[in-house]
């Protein structure tokens, strides 16, 4: 076949055009535009040296501000950038909380339940934790089985029926019938351990690994039969701490293998694979090492819902190590992060008004959420006038204390600081893009399922700071008071 020059030019042009035809591309979802049109901002404030306690202090409106100058402090928000989904915020229902609660009058008991669990009249807790058998915040050590009962035939939670179970049930009711409760052991029974002691660390003996795995199932099914749904469980509270109270040591490899070979399969065989299994449950300092050891093993990782952590790495002289949490989130985005415990230690009745109590909560919560955390749990919801009861003298602060001698409830500022998150950011909310142009203003932001946008801004400085909430070229201007926390609700 012969081609003349013009034919060849036509063929070359056609072939070149074909080579330039774009290949089909996978369609991706385009973020839905967010507009501040007709939206207003309601500001709720808690501030030192004032009467403001989650008080409605201001209503703001948006005006056009396409490009702020560097001299204009701003909290920048982008609702189209979405991160983790919030599971819940709450506190622990320990023996200490339950025993203190029981000493209050019925009137004050109801006040406390409303204060914590009502979304309208209180701060709307939706998450809770409780101890499996005794912990330091119990009046004494106890277990649910008799010595050497490997088959758990004597298993009974009769101890919990006096104080803890009644409180948990009332908390569920006060929360509207639903409260995500997870459970954590401080120690296996002494006879299951190599030190034959509930206290002072020790290790779970290999011969009792299956019995101990069965113990979690017994506890969960017993509580559920009594009308208390269990949302999840952690493997071991603080598995690297040898404490003067109930404790048990697991290296990262030991926890991995216990999950893989015993606890995970046992939960699955018992029909409890839907329960959220939480590994680590200790401080931020070693969270990455623990998470990588467990989650890099696919046979262990398949049973793990998430990694839990505490804030007590500060006992070593360290600051709060949020970057370690962020690294776990980046490395294992399919696993959840849950803050499982935090409180101010070394109780001092003269420091119940100390403003740093609340600021520690606000600082941790903002940075934990911005690091990818999906759930946040305070320690005891209530303690007495001595920071207990605690059977080893480890007295601590709680957001609320009871003066049991005079039947009074004392709300510390920590209660209000937590409320700036829990009352306004609800389960199912998505964390969204947020950035502060000033280091003295710390912020996080969420978009609730009802469309309300919630921004929490904290100022730990001694300065009054004017700033703008900036969203897509629109800005609403307000002032942050010294040592304050504010929740800005865009609706």
XYZ file of C-alpha atoms in Angstrom:
491
model
C 0.000 0.000 0.000
C 1.328 3.434 -0.938
C 0.740 6.706 0.958
C 1.274 10.178 -0.342
C 2.597 12.942 1.896
C -0.804 14.408 2.722
C -2.162 10.997 3.765
C 0.822 10.446 6.048
C 0.309 13.847 7.658
C -3.358 13.040 8.326
C -2.470 9.670 9.887
C 0.253 11.234 12.040
C -2.136 13.895 13.279
C -4.775 11.279 14.149
C -2.278 9.082 16.003
C -0.960 12.067 17.960
C -4.478 13.080 18.933
C -5.254 9.538 20.088
C -2.165 9.481 22.243
C -3.267 12.713 23.897
C -6.778 11.471 24.724
C -7.045 11.571 28.520
C -7.475 8.238 30.271
C -10.565 7.708 32.414
C -9.934 8.900 35.960
C -11.510 7.739 39.162
C -14.084 10.237 40.327
C -13.530 11.689 43.759
C -16.029 13.397 45.986
C -15.836 17.181 45.861
C -16.168 18.776 49.303
C -19.508 20.467 49.780
C -18.998 24.215 49.988
C -19.535 25.794 53.389
C -21.014 29.242 53.604
C -21.377 31.613 56.541
C -24.293 33.343 54.816
C -27.023 34.145 57.352
C -25.099 32.331 60.083
C -24.413 33.792 63.503
C -21.893 32.912 66.178
C -22.864 32.344 69.806
C -19.980 32.606 72.261
C -19.880 30.709 75.576
C -17.105 31.641 78.002
C -15.397 30.446 81.167
C -12.788 32.867 82.502
C -10.629 33.414 85.565
C -11.471 36.375 87.815
C -15.038 36.450 86.519
C -18.413 34.817 87.053
C -18.354 33.301 83.566
C -18.853 29.530 83.682
C -19.897 28.251 80.248
C -21.848 31.519 80.137
C -23.385 32.894 76.951
C -21.363 36.096 76.591
C -21.736 37.339 73.037
C -23.451 37.015 69.669
C -21.291 37.696 66.618
C -21.984 38.240 62.933
C -19.751 37.671 59.937
C -18.424 40.406 57.680
C -16.292 40.129 54.574
C -12.528 39.821 55.097
C -11.052 38.135 52.043
C -7.445 38.198 53.182
C -6.458 39.068 56.766
C -3.167 40.858 57.371
C -0.483 39.365 59.589
C -1.352 41.958 62.200
C -4.869 40.511 62.537
C -4.912 37.514 64.929
C -7.175 34.825 63.466
C -8.511 31.358 64.056
C -8.757 29.983 60.520
C -11.407 27.326 59.883
C -11.960 25.157 56.807
C -15.074 22.965 57.233
C -14.363 21.095 53.992
C -11.230 19.503 55.486
C -12.346 16.623 57.679
C -10.452 14.352 60.048
C -11.546 11.847 62.730
C -15.094 11.267 63.946
C -15.782 11.925 67.627
C -16.835 8.840 69.611
C -17.553 10.638 72.884
C -16.298 12.534 75.915
C -16.811 11.495 79.540
C -15.354 10.311 82.830
C -14.768 7.210 84.933
C -17.396 5.678 87.221
C -15.054 4.177 89.799
C -15.685 2.656 93.216
C -14.502 5.929 94.752
C -16.967 7.972 92.713
C -19.792 5.560 93.521
C -19.069 5.445 97.254
C -18.866 9.238 97.450
C -22.047 9.580 95.398
C -23.894 7.288 97.835
C -23.104 9.671 100.706
C -24.854 12.593 99.036
C -28.515 13.463 99.583
C -30.939 12.363 96.847
C -31.262 16.010 95.811
C -27.524 16.402 95.321
C -27.228 13.027 93.630
C -29.750 14.174 91.044
C -27.953 17.495 90.660
C -24.682 15.724 89.949
C -26.227 13.331 87.417
C -27.872 16.242 85.611
C -24.664 18.289 85.729
C -22.676 15.551 84.022
C -25.108 13.764 81.736
C -27.786 16.214 80.608
C -26.838 17.825 77.312
C -29.240 20.709 77.974
C -28.804 21.431 81.685
C -25.337 19.918 82.121
C -22.262 19.114 80.039
C -23.633 16.055 78.250
C -21.159 13.238 78.910
C -21.579 10.314 76.485
C -18.616 8.107 77.436
C -17.644 6.258 80.640
C -15.025 3.891 81.979
C -15.099 1.591 84.993
C -12.693 -0.760 86.723
C -12.840 -4.561 86.511
C -12.316 -5.553 90.185
C -10.426 -3.193 92.490
C -8.137 -0.301 91.635
C -6.424 2.367 93.728
C -9.695 4.335 93.785
C -11.490 1.602 95.718
C -11.853 1.496 99.509
C -9.998 -1.817 99.543
C -8.710 -4.595 97.301
C -11.177 -7.182 96.008
C -11.641 -9.766 93.257
C -14.595 -11.574 91.706
C -13.352 -15.160 92.109
C -12.085 -17.266 94.946
C -8.464 -18.386 95.108
C -7.336 -21.000 92.582
C -10.723 -21.095 90.841
C -9.261 -21.541 87.364
C -12.678 -22.324 85.872
C -14.222 -19.152 87.384
C -17.108 -21.118 88.923
C -17.249 -18.730 91.884
C -17.320 -15.588 89.698
C -19.567 -12.913 91.208
C -19.834 -9.111 90.996
C -21.791 -8.916 94.255
C -19.232 -6.378 95.523
C -20.244 -3.918 92.791
C -23.958 -4.163 93.536
C -23.702 -1.966 96.626
C -22.359 1.223 95.037
C -20.878 0.986 91.550
C -23.625 -0.761 89.612
C -26.387 1.535 90.972
C -24.358 4.612 89.961
C -23.656 3.260 86.472
C -27.348 2.521 85.926
C -28.359 5.987 87.095
C -25.725 7.561 84.845
C -27.072 5.642 81.836
C -30.586 6.848 82.610
C -29.412 10.442 83.089
C -27.611 10.278 79.734
C -30.894 9.437 78.016
C -30.545 5.669 78.081
C -27.277 5.422 76.179
C -23.776 5.701 77.629
C -20.759 4.113 75.919
C -19.067 2.251 78.786
C -15.715 0.533 78.557
C -14.025 -1.531 81.251
C -10.407 -1.933 82.382
C -8.642 -4.341 84.765
C -5.916 -3.139 87.131
C -4.782 -6.643 88.062
C -5.693 -10.305 87.643
C -6.366 -12.154 90.930
C -3.137 -12.529 92.954
C -2.964 -16.302 92.464
C -2.827 -15.801 88.668
C 0.372 -13.729 88.994
C 4.032 -14.553 89.497
C 4.293 -12.265 92.559
C 1.100 -13.688 94.132
C 0.016 -10.113 94.879
C -2.681 -7.827 93.474
C -0.308 -4.921 94.054
C 3.281 -4.122 93.039
C 3.142 -5.151 89.385
C 3.991 -8.760 88.737
C 3.173 -10.714 85.570
C 0.280 -12.917 84.532
C 1.424 -16.535 84.770
C 1.322 -18.424 81.433
C -0.812 -21.170 82.992
C -3.628 -18.676 83.642
C -3.699 -16.731 80.366
C -6.822 -18.521 79.157
C -8.559 -18.249 82.529
C -7.820 -14.527 82.580
C -9.149 -14.108 79.039
C -12.308 -15.940 80.123
C -12.580 -13.520 83.064
C -13.162 -10.535 80.711
C -15.984 -12.436 79.043
C -17.521 -13.347 82.406
C -17.430 -9.731 83.522
C -18.907 -8.314 80.333
C -21.696 -10.886 80.101
C -22.547 -10.534 83.793
C -22.823 -6.740 83.589
C -24.861 -6.941 80.404
C -27.229 -9.460 81.997
C -27.756 -6.871 84.739
C -28.772 -4.218 82.217
C -25.410 -2.480 81.678
C -24.269 -2.597 78.030
C -20.493 -2.723 77.564
C -19.117 -0.784 74.586
C -15.481 -1.797 74.932
C -12.574 -2.918 77.101
C -8.873 -2.313 77.522
C -6.367 -5.113 77.992
C -4.667 -3.707 81.097
C -4.521 -0.389 82.897
C -0.962 1.020 82.807
C 0.841 -2.189 81.797
C 4.321 -0.745 82.346
C 3.742 0.580 85.880
C 4.730 -1.290 89.031
C 2.424 0.480 91.496
C 1.792 0.273 95.212
C -1.790 -0.386 94.167
C -3.335 -2.972 91.820
C -1.073 -3.387 88.788
C 0.261 -5.942 86.315
C 3.154 -5.689 83.879
C 3.012 -6.578 80.189
C 5.855 -5.840 77.798
C 4.725 -4.809 74.320
C 5.385 -8.346 73.065
C 3.502 -9.903 75.989
C 0.460 -7.719 75.401
C 0.602 -8.438 71.664
C 0.737 -12.186 72.223
C -1.973 -12.150 74.894
C -4.281 -10.310 72.485
C -3.382 -12.538 69.546
C -3.464 -15.910 71.227
C -5.937 -15.514 74.085
C -8.044 -12.375 74.555
C -8.915 -11.697 70.914
C -9.942 -15.266 70.023
C -11.783 -15.680 73.350
C -13.886 -12.556 72.785
C -14.616 -13.726 69.262
C -15.684 -17.230 70.356
C -17.933 -15.706 73.023
C -19.735 -13.565 70.452
C -18.132 -10.375 71.758
C -16.015 -9.432 68.740
C -18.029 -6.199 68.348
C -16.652 -4.873 71.657
C -13.987 -2.232 71.098
C -10.671 -3.692 72.247
C -8.180 -1.052 73.427
C -4.459 -1.741 73.745
C -1.792 0.110 75.787
C -3.945 2.262 78.147
C -0.843 3.984 79.497
C 1.130 7.186 78.869
C 1.983 9.063 75.677
C 5.740 8.597 76.108
C 5.776 4.951 74.954
C 2.593 4.934 72.870
C 4.377 4.655 69.522
C 6.580 1.739 70.590
C 3.582 -0.123 72.006
C 1.325 0.612 69.032
C 3.909 -0.396 66.440
C 4.746 -3.647 68.230
C 1.097 -4.704 68.440
C -0.313 -3.270 65.220
C 2.536 -4.430 62.976
C 1.412 -7.974 63.802
C -1.658 -8.511 61.630
C -2.827 -11.442 63.752
C -2.950 -9.214 66.825
C -4.013 -6.032 65.029
C -7.186 -7.585 63.631
C -8.633 -7.742 67.153
C -7.630 -4.196 68.181
C -10.041 -1.275 67.740
C -7.703 1.370 69.054
C -4.859 2.550 71.246
C -5.593 4.120 74.633
C -3.361 6.500 76.526
C -2.980 8.650 79.686
C -1.286 11.984 80.350
C 1.006 11.041 83.259
C 4.238 11.033 81.231
C 4.804 14.315 83.049
C 5.949 12.349 86.148
C 9.306 11.843 84.402
C 9.774 15.590 83.977
C 8.523 15.516 80.396
C 5.879 17.754 78.940
C 2.766 16.280 77.329
C 4.011 14.440 74.226
C 1.248 15.049 71.703
C 3.515 14.376 68.736
C 3.769 10.721 69.793
C -0.022 10.456 69.563
C 0.034 12.158 66.154
C 2.656 9.711 64.888
C 0.495 6.743 65.857
C -2.447 8.363 64.086
C -0.354 8.920 60.949
C 1.093 5.396 60.972
C -2.164 3.544 61.724
C -5.046 5.685 60.393
C -7.434 2.727 60.481
C -7.126 2.457 64.278
C -8.773 4.811 66.761
C -7.036 6.799 69.470
C -8.713 7.163 72.844
C -7.570 9.164 75.857
C -8.466 6.780 78.670
C -7.379 8.579 81.845
C -6.097 11.834 83.276
C -6.340 13.718 86.560
C -4.337 16.161 88.671
C -2.447 14.207 91.315
C -1.465 15.171 94.898
C -4.768 16.449 96.188
C -4.718 19.654 98.233
C -8.042 21.010 99.474
C -6.577 24.525 99.369
C -6.094 24.272 95.598
C -9.657 23.462 94.547
C -9.866 26.960 93.025
C -6.501 26.713 91.251
C -7.130 27.847 87.676
C -4.420 25.569 86.273
C -6.667 22.560 87.019
C -8.976 23.453 84.163
C -6.234 24.748 81.904
C -4.489 21.391 82.039
C -7.677 19.765 80.736
C -8.192 22.349 78.007
C -4.572 22.177 76.866
C -4.656 18.386 76.697
C -8.034 18.099 74.997
C -7.284 20.631 72.254
C -3.935 19.049 71.435
C -5.171 15.463 71.756
C -8.064 16.111 69.384
C -5.769 17.929 66.955
C -3.487 14.862 67.065
C -6.308 12.588 65.898
C -7.909 11.406 69.129
C -11.488 10.184 68.716
C -12.583 9.816 72.363
C -11.545 11.475 75.628
C -12.145 10.139 79.144
C -11.449 11.907 82.421
C -10.642 9.855 85.546
C -13.032 9.887 88.574
C -16.179 11.950 87.946
C -16.474 12.580 91.696
C -14.237 12.353 94.763
C -14.735 13.302 98.394
C -13.299 16.192 100.415
C -10.040 14.243 100.878
C -9.495 13.397 97.213
C -10.584 9.793 97.759
C -11.555 7.270 98.932
C -8.323 5.551 97.937
C -6.957 2.524 99.770
C -3.278 3.361 99.206
C -3.351 7.109 99.893
C -3.041 8.116 96.223
C -5.397 11.082 96.631
C -6.165 13.168 93.552
C -8.350 15.944 92.173
C -11.581 15.410 90.238
C -13.624 17.986 88.297
C -16.243 17.710 91.057
C -15.695 17.055 94.775
C -18.255 16.332 97.460
C -18.103 17.684 100.968
C -19.762 14.587 102.389
C -19.828 15.983 105.941
C -21.921 18.952 104.898
C -23.672 17.439 101.856
C -22.219 19.945 99.393
C -21.014 19.672 95.794
C -17.913 21.610 94.754
C -17.408 22.242 91.040
C -13.798 22.989 90.079
C -13.027 24.887 86.892
C -11.940 21.557 85.336
C -15.638 20.633 85.131
C -16.349 23.746 83.070
C -13.279 23.357 80.873
C -14.351 19.822 79.956
C -17.886 21.073 79.396
C -16.690 23.465 76.707
C -16.019 20.344 74.630
C -18.521 17.711 75.794
C -21.600 19.945 75.851
C -21.149 21.275 72.335
C -19.182 18.666 70.374
C -21.390 15.618 70.088
C -20.742 11.997 69.077
C -20.519 11.692 65.306
C -18.998 15.152 64.893
C -16.093 15.435 62.449
C -12.989 17.361 63.378
C -12.329 19.957 60.701
C -9.422 22.090 59.586
C -8.395 24.763 62.095
C -5.283 26.863 62.672
C -4.424 29.742 64.959
C -2.173 32.583 63.841
C -1.091 33.203 67.447
C 0.510 30.701 69.824
C -1.328 32.256 72.764
C -4.641 31.189 71.230
C -5.050 27.425 70.975
C -8.001 26.021 69.081
C -9.748 22.977 67.713
C -12.920 22.722 65.632
C -15.635 20.178 64.859
C -18.687 19.974 62.609
C -21.640 18.297 64.310
C -24.031 16.020 62.477
C -26.758 18.687 62.775
C -24.600 21.136 60.806
C -23.517 23.259 63.766
C -19.866 24.225 63.635
C -18.105 24.305 67.016
C -14.777 26.012 67.697
C -13.041 25.870 71.090
C -10.474 28.596 71.777
C -8.260 28.709 74.880
C -6.089 31.533 76.162
C -3.617 30.633 78.919
C -1.926 34.031 78.884
C -2.413 37.068 81.118
C -3.438 39.122 78.077
C -6.798 40.113 76.624
C -6.508 39.086 72.965
C -8.694 40.347 70.119
C -9.061 37.894 67.238
C -11.293 36.920 64.333
C -12.953 33.619 63.575
C -12.244 33.394 59.834
C -14.164 31.054 57.518
C -13.951 31.239 53.715
C -13.404 34.974 53.414
C -15.808 35.916 56.204
C -14.736 36.916 59.717
C -16.445 37.368 63.089
C -14.399 39.335 65.605
C -14.317 38.859 69.377
C -11.954 39.101 72.344
C -10.415 36.270 74.358
C -10.173 37.086 78.052
C -7.036 36.271 80.066
C -6.984 32.638 81.284
C -10.184 31.734 79.520
C -11.743 29.096 77.337
C -14.542 29.856 74.902
C -16.776 27.775 72.677
C -17.985 29.495 69.522
C -21.036 27.863 67.948
C -21.739 28.791 64.315
C -25.365 28.135 63.444
